Short mmCIF file of C-alpha atoms in Angstrom, two decimals:
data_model
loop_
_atom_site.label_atom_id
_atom_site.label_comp_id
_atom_site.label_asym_id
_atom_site.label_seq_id
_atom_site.Cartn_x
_atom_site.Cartn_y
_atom_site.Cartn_z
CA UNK U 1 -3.83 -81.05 124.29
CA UNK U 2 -0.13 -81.45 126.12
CA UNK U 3 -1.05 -81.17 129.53
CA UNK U 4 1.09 -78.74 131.58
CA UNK U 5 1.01 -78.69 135.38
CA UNK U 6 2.76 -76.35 137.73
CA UNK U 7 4.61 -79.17 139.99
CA UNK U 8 3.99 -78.98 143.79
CA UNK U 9 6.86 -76.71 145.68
CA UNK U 10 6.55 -78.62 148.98
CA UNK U 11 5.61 -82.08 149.87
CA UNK U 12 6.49 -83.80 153.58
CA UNK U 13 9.88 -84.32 154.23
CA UNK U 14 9.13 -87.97 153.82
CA UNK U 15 7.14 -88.07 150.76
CA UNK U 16 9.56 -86.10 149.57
CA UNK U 17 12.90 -88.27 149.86
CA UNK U 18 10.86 -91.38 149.60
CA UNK U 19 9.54 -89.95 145.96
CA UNK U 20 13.34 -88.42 145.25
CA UNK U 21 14.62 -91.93 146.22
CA UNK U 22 12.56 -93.81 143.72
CA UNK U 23 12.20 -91.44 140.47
CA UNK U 24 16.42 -92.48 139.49
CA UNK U 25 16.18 -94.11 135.91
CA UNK U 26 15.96 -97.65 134.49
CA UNK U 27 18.41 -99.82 135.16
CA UNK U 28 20.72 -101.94 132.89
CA UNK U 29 19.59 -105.16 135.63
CA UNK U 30 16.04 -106.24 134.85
CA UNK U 31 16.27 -108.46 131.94
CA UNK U 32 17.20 -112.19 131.55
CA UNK U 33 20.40 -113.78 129.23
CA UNK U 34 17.84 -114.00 126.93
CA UNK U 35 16.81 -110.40 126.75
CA UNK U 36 13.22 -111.49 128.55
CA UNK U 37 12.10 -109.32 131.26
CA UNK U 38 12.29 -110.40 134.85
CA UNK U 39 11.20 -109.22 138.20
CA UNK U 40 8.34 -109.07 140.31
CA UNK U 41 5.76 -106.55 139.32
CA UNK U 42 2.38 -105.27 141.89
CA UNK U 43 -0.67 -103.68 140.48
CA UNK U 44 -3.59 -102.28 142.13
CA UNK U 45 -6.91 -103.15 140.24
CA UNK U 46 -9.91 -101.37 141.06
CA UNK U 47 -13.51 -103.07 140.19
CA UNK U 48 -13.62 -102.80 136.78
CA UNK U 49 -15.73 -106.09 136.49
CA UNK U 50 -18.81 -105.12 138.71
CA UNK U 51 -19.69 -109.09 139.85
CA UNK U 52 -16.74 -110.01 142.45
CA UNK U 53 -16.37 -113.46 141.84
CA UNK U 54 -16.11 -112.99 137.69
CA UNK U 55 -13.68 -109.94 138.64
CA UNK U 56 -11.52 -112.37 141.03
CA UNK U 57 -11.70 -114.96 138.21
CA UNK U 58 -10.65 -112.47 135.40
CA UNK U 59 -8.11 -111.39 136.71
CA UNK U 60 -6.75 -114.72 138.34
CA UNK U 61 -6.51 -115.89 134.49
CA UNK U 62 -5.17 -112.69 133.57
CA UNK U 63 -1.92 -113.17 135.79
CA UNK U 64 -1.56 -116.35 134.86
CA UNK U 65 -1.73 -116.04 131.09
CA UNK U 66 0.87 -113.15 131.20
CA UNK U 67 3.33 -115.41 133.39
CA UNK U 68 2.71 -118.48 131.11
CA UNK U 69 4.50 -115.41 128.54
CA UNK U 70 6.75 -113.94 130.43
CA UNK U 71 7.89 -116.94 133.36
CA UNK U 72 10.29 -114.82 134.63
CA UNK U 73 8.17 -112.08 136.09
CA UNK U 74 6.09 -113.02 139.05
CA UNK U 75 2.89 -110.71 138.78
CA UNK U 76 0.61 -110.31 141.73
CA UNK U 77 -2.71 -108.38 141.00
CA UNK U 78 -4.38 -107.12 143.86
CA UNK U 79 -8.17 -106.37 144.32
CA UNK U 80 -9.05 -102.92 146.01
CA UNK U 81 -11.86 -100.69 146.19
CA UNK U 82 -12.93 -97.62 145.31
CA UNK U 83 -13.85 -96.80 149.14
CA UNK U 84 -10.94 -94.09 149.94
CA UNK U 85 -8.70 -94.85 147.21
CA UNK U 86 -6.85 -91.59 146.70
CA UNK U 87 -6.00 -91.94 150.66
CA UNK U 88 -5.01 -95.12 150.34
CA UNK U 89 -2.51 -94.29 147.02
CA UNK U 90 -1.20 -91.46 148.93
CA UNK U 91 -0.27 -93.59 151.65
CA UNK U 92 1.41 -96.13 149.58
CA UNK U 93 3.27 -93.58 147.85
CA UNK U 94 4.12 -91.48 150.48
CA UNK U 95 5.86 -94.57 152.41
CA UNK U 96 7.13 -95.51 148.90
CA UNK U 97 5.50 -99.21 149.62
CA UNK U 98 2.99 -100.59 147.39
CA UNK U 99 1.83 -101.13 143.79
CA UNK U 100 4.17 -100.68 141.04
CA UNK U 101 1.45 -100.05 138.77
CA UNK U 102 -2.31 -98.72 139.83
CA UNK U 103 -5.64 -98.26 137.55
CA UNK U 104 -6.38 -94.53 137.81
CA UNK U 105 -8.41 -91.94 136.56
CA UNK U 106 -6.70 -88.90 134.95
CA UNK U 107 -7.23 -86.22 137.46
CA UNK U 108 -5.78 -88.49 139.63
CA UNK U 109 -2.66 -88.37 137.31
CA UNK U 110 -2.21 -85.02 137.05
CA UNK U 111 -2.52 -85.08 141.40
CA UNK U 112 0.17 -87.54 141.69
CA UNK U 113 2.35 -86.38 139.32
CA UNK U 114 2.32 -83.02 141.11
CA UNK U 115 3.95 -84.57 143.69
CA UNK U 116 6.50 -86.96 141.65
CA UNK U 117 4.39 -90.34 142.47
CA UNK U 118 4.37 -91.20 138.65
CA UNK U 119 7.06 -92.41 135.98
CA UNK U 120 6.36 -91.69 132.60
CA UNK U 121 5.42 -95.09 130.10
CA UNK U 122 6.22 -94.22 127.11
CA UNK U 123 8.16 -97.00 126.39
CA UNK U 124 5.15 -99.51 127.23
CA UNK U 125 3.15 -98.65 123.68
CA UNK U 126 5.85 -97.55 121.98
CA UNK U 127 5.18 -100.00 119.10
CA UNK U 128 1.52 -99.26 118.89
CA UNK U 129 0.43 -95.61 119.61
CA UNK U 130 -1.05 -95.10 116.77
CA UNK U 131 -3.46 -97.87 117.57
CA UNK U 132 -5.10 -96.10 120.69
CA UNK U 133 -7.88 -93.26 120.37
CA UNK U 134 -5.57 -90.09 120.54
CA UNK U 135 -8.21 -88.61 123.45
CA UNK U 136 -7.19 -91.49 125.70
CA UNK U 137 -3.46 -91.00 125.14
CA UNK U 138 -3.71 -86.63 125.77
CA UNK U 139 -5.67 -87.29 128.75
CA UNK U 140 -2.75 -89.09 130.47
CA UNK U 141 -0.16 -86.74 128.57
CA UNK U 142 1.76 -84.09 130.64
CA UNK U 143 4.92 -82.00 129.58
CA UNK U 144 5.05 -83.73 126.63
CA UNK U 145 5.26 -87.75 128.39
CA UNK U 146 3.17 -90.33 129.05
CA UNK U 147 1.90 -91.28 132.82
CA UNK U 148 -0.58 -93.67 131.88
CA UNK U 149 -1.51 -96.57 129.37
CA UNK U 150 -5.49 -96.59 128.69
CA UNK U 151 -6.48 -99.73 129.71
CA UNK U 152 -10.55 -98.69 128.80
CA UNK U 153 -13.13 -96.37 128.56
CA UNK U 154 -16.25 -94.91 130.22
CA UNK U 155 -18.20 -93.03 127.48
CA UNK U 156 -21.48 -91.37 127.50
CA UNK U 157 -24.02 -90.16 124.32
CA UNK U 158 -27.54 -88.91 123.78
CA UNK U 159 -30.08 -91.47 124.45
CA UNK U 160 -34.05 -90.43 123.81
CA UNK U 161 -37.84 -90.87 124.65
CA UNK U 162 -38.67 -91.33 121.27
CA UNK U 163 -41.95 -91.28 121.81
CA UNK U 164 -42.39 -87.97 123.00
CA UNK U 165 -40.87 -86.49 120.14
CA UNK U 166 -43.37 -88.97 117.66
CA UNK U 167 -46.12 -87.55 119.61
CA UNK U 168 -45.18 -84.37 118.88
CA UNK U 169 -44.70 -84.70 115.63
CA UNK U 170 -40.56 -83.99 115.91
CA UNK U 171 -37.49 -85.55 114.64
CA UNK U 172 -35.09 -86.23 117.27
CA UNK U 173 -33.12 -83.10 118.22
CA UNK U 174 -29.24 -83.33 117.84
CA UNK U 175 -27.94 -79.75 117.75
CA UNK U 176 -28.38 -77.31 120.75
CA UNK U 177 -30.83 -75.13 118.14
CA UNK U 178 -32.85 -78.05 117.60
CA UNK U 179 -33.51 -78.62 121.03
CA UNK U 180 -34.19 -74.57 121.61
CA UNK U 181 -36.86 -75.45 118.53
CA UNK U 182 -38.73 -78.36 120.19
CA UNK U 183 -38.62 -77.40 123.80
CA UNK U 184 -41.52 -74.92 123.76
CA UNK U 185 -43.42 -77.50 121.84
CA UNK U 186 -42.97 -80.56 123.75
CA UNK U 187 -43.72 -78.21 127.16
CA UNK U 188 -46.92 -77.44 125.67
CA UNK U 189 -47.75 -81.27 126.85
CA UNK U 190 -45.84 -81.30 129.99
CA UNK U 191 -43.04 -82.31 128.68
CA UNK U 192 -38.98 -81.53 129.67
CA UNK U 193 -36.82 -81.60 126.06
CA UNK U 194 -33.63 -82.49 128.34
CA UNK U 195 -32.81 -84.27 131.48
CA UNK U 196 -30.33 -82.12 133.46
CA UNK U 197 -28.48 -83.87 136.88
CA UNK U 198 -28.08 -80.37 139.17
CA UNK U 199 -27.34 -82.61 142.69
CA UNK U 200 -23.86 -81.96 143.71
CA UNK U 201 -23.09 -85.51 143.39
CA UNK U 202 -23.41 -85.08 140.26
CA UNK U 203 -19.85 -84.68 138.67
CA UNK U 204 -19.51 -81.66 136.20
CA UNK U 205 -17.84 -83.96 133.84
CA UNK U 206 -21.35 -85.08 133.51
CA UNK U 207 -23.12 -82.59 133.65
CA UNK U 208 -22.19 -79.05 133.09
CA UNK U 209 -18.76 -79.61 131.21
CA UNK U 210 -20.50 -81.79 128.17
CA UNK U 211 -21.91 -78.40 127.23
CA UNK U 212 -19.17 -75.98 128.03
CA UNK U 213 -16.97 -77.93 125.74
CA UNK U 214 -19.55 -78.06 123.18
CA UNK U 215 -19.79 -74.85 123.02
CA UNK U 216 -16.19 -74.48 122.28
CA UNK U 217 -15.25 -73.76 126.43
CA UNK U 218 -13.00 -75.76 128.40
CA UNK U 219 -12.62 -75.29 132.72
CA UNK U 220 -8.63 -74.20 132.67
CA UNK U 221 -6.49 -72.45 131.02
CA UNK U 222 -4.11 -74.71 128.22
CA UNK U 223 -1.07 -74.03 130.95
CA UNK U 224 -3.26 -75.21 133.73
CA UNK U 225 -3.15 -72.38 135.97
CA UNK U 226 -6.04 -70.20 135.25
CA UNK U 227 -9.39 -70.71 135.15
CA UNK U 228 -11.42 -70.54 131.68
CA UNK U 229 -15.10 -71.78 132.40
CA UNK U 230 -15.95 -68.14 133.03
CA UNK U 231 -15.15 -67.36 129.34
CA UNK U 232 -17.93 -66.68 126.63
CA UNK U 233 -17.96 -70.02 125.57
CA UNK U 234 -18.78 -70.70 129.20
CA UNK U 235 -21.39 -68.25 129.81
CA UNK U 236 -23.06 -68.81 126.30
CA UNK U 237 -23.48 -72.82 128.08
CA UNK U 238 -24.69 -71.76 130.81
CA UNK U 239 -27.52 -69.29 129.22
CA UNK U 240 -28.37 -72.21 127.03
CA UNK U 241 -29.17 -74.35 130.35
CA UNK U 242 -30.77 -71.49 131.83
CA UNK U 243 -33.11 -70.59 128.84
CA UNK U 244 -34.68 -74.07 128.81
CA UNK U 245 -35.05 -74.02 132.25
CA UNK U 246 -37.17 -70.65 132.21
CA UNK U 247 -38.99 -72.58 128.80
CA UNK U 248 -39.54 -75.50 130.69
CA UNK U 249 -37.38 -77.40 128.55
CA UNK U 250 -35.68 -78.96 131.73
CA UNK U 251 -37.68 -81.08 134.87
CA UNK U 252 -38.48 -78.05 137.15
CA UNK U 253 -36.38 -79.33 139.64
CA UNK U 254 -32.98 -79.56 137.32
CA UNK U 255 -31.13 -77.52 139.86
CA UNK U 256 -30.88 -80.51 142.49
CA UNK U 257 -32.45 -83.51 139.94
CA UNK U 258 -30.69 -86.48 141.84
CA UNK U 259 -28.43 -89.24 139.68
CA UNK U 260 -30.79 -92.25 139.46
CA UNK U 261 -32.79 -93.32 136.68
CA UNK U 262 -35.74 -95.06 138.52
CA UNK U 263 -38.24 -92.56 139.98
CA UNK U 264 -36.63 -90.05 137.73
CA UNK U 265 -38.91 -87.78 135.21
CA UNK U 266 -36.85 -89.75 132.65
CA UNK U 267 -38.14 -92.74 133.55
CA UNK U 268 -42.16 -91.19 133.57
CA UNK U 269 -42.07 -90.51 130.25
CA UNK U 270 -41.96 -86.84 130.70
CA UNK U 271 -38.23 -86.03 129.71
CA UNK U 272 -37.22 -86.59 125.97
CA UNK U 273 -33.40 -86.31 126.29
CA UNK U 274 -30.70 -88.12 128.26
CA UNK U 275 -27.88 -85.86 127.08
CA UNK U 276 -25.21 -88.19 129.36
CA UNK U 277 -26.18 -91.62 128.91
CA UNK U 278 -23.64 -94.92 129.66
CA UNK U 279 -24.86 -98.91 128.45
CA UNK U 280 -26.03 -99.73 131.95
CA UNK U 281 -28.19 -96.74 131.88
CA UNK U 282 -29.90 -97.57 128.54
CA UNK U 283 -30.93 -100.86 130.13
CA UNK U 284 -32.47 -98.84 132.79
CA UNK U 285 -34.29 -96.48 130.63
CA UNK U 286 -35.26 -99.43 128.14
CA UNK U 287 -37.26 -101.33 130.98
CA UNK U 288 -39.12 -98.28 132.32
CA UNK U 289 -39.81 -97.08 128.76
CA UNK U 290 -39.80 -99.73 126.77
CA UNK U 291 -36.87 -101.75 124.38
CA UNK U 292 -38.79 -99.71 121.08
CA UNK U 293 -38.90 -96.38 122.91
CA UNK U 294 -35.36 -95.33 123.54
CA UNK U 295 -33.56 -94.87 120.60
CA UNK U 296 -29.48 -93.53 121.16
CA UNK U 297 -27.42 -90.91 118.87
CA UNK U 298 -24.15 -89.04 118.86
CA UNK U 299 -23.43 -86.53 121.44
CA UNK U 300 -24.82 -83.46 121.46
CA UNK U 301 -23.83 -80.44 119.45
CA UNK U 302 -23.12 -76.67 120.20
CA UNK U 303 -20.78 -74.78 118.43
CA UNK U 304 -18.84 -78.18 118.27
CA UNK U 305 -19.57 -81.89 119.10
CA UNK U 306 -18.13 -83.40 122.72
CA UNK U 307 -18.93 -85.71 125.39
CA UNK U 308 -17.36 -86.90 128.06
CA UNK U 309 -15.69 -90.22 127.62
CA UNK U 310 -13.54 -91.58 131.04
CA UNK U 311 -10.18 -93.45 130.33
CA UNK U 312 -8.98 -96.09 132.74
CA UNK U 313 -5.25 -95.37 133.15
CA UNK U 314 -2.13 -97.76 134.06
CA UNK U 315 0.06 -96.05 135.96
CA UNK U 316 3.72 -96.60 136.73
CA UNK U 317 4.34 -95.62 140.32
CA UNK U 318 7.34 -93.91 141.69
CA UNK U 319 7.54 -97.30 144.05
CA UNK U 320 8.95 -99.12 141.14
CA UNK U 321 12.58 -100.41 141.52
CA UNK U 322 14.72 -99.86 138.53
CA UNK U 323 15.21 -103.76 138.32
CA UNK U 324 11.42 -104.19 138.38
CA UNK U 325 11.05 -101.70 135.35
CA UNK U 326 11.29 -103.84 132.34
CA UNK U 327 8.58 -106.16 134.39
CA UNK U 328 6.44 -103.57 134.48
CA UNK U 329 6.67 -102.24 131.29
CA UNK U 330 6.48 -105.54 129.59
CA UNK U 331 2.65 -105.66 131.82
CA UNK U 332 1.12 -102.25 130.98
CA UNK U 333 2.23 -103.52 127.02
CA UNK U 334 0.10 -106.65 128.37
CA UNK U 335 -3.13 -105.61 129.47
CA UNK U 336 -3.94 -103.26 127.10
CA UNK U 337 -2.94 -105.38 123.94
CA UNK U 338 -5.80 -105.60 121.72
CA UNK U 339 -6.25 -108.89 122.63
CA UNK U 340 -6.29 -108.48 126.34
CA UNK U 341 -8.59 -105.23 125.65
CA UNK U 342 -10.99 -107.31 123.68
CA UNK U 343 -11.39 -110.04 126.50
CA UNK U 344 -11.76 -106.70 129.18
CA UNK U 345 -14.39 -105.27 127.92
CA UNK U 346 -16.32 -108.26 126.67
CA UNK U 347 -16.60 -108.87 130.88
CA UNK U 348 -16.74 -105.26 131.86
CA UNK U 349 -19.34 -104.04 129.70
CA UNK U 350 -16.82 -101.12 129.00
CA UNK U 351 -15.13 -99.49 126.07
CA UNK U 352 -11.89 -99.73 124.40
CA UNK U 353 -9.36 -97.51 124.36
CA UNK U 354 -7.49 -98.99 121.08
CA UNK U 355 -9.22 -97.87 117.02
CA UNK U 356 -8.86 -101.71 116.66
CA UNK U 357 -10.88 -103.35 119.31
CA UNK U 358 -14.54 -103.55 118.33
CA UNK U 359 -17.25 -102.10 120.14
CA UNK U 360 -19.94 -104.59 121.85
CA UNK U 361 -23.50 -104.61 121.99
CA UNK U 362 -26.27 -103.98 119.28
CA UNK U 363 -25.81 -102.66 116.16
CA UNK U 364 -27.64 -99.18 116.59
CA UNK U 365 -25.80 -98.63 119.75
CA UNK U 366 -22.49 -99.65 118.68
CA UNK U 367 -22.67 -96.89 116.22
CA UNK U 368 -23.23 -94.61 118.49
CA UNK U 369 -21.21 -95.39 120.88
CA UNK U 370 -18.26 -95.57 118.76
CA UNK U 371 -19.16 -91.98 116.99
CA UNK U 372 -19.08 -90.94 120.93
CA UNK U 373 -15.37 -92.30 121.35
CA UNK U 374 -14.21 -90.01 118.49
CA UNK U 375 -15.23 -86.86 120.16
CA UNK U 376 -14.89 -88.05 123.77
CA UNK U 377 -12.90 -85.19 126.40
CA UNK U 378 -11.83 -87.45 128.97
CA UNK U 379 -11.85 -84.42 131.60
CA UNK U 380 -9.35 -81.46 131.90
CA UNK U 381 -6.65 -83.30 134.29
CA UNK U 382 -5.70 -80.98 136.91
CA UNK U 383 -4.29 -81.31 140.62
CA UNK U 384 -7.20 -79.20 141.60
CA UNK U 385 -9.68 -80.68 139.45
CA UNK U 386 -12.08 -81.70 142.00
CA UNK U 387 -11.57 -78.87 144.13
CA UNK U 388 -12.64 -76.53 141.28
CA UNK U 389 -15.91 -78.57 140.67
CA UNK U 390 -16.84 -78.53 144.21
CA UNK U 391 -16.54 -74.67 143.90
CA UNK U 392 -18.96 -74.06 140.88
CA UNK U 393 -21.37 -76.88 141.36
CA UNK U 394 -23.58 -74.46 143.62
CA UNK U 395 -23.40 -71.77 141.38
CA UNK U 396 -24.71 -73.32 138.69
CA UNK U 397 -27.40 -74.33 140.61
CA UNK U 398 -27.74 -70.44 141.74
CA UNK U 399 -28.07 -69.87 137.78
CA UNK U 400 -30.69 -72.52 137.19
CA UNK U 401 -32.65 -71.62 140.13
CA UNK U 402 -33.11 -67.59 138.90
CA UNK U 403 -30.82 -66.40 141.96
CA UNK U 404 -27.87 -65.48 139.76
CA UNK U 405 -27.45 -64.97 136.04
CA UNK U 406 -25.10 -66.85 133.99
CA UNK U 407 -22.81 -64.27 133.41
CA UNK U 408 -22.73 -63.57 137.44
CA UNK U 409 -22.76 -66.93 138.67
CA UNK U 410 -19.28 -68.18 136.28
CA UNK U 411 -17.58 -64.76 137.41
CA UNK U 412 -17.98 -65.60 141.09
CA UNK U 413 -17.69 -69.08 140.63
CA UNK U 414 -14.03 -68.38 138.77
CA UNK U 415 -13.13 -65.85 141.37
CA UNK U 416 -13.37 -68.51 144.38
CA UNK U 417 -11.99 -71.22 141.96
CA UNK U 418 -8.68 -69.52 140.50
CA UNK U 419 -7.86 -69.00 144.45
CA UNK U 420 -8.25 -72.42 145.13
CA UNK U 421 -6.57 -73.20 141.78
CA UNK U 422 -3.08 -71.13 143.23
CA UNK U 423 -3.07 -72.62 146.10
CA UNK U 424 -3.15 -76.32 144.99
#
């Protein structure tokens, strides 16, 4: 999908001639005699690499191996947090000081792109597009141009008890029908076919949207400015949640189940699905459960096959100088080379974003994992992306709790998000 957005009318008055200011093209003045890029280039890394001190070593090595290639760039790579990071973007490109390039998600794209903070990158992969999972490359696509290089990904796949479905005599379910078929049988013993994560804290993109899209849904319209989860697709995704729930096919409390695995019904044995599972969560589930016991399998399947599957973008900021451009350029084409990718996500523990950078970890998991990648939605990037979840997470909680039926709750949920949807 070519993401559209409708760009903001009205920013501040200084956003908006700091962002005017800085948006003029490339200049003919930021490459050598020798044709070599030169400058001095900023980027904002956020912690990828959970353990500080390997994430300040990383990616001390990592600026000096790209100026040992390119000595006439002078790369500085600076270590945030997550802790308020869309304020603190904001600010930077509001006062048009700051990174030159920043690892974002792509909601956050489509947010500052609204308001001109992006510069599109096409130029960075130009050579190798065809070696990146397509998904990876739409999610950061917007009127037809790139505004962001995937530097990695987050994806998530179906990870099982298998032991509850031994002991009741099942094969592990991987269709929606499957799982209608051995819900009734595993509650017989007490048991809850799926895990579902109701807690507002939850995001949709991992817990409701896995199944609209699977059923053939998505959240907005293909222009961006309606809103679609109220659709058949939608409410057929909803009933589905809703019928387990009434079959006990879901914990009883699914409407509000909190995030964590330990203390979970997952982890008691009495849940046989994990229909959202990442490789830090499998370690979880193998130590309550048992290394034999969890077993993990392509996402789940509706009317299609989808999961969610998060890329890590590089963006190009609207605070980059023309004379800086080359620089930066030449450093998104950096960091996600294969090689660099390869080294990444050997210390992150995440995924790549490139066909040819293989997948770590064991064999069985690999394979899943790397079945997930091919069907992963990275999200529906929109300015009012979070806005809109924030609206319908309570409703679908009113549908799993009885108070509303699915039908009802995605009508009232879409009435309440399309408003907030025109304002943005």
């Amino acid at each position: 999908m070519k993401h559209r957005i409708a760009r903001a009318t009205a920013v501040t008055a200084v956003a908006a001639l700091a962002l005017t200011a800085c948006s003029a093209p490339a200049a003919d003045t930021d490459a050598g005699d020798d044709g070599a890029p030169k400058g001095e280039v900023t980027l904002w890394m956020y912690p990828v690499i959970r353990d500080e001190a390997a994430s300040k070593d990383f990616w001390e090595a990592a600026e000096a191996d790209y100026e040992k290639e390119f000595p006439d760039v002078d790369l500085t790579i600076e270590l945030q947090t997550f802790d308020k990071r869309d304020e603190q973007i904001s600010a930077a490109l509001a006062a048009n000081s700051g990174p030159d390039i920043v690892l974002i998600t792509p909601d956050q794209a489509a947010t500052y792109l609204n308001v001109g903070g992006l510069l599109p990158v096409d130029d960075a992969i130009e050579d190798e597009r065809d070696a990146f999972f397509p998904a990876t490359l739409e999610a950061a696509t917007f009127e037809d141009e790139l505004y962001g290089v995937p530097l990695f990904q987050n994806v998530f796949t179906t990870a099982y008890n298998k032991t509850v479905f031994d002991d009741a005599g099942l094969e592990l379910p991987t269709t929606w029908d499957e799982i209608r078929d051995a819900a009734p049988v595993l509650a017989d013993s007490g048991i809850a076919a799926m895990d579902y994560l109701g807690t507002p804290e939850q995001t949709l993109n991992l817990s409701f949207y896995p199944f609209l899209w699977q059923a053939g849904g998505t959240v907005f319209s293909d222009d961006g400015t309606e809103i679609a989860f109220d659709s058949k697709e939608g409410v057929e995704a909803l009933e589905f949640l809703v019928d387990l729930q009434k079959e006990g096919g879901l914990p009883a409390d699914a409407a509000t189940q909190s995030v964590g695995i330990e203390g979970s019904p997952l982890a008691a044995g009495t849940v046989g699905i994990r229909p959202t599972t990442q490789p830090s969560e499998l370690a979880q589930m193998r130590a309550a459960l048992g290394e034999e016991n969890v077993v993990v399998g392509p996402p789940l399947e509706g009317e299609t096959q989808a999961t969610y599957g998060n890329p890590g973008l590089l963006s190009l900021t609207s605070i980059n100088k023309s004379e800086n451009r080359a620089a930066a350029s030449s450093v998104l084409t950096f960091l996600t080379s294969k090689d660099f990718q390869t080294d990444l996500n050997a210390a992150a523990g995440n995924f790549p974003s490139r066909t040819d950078v293989e997948i770590a970890g064991p064999e069985a998991d690999r394979a899943a994992y790397e079945a997930a990648l091919k069907v992963a939605n990275p999200g529906e990037p929109n300015p009012a992306a979070r806005q809109v979840m924030a609206v319908l997470a309570p409703y679908i909680q009113s549908a799993l709790r009885g108070d509303l039926s699915a039908k009802d709750a995605l009508e009232k949920a879409a009435e309440e998000a399309q408003a907030v949807l025109d304002r943005s």
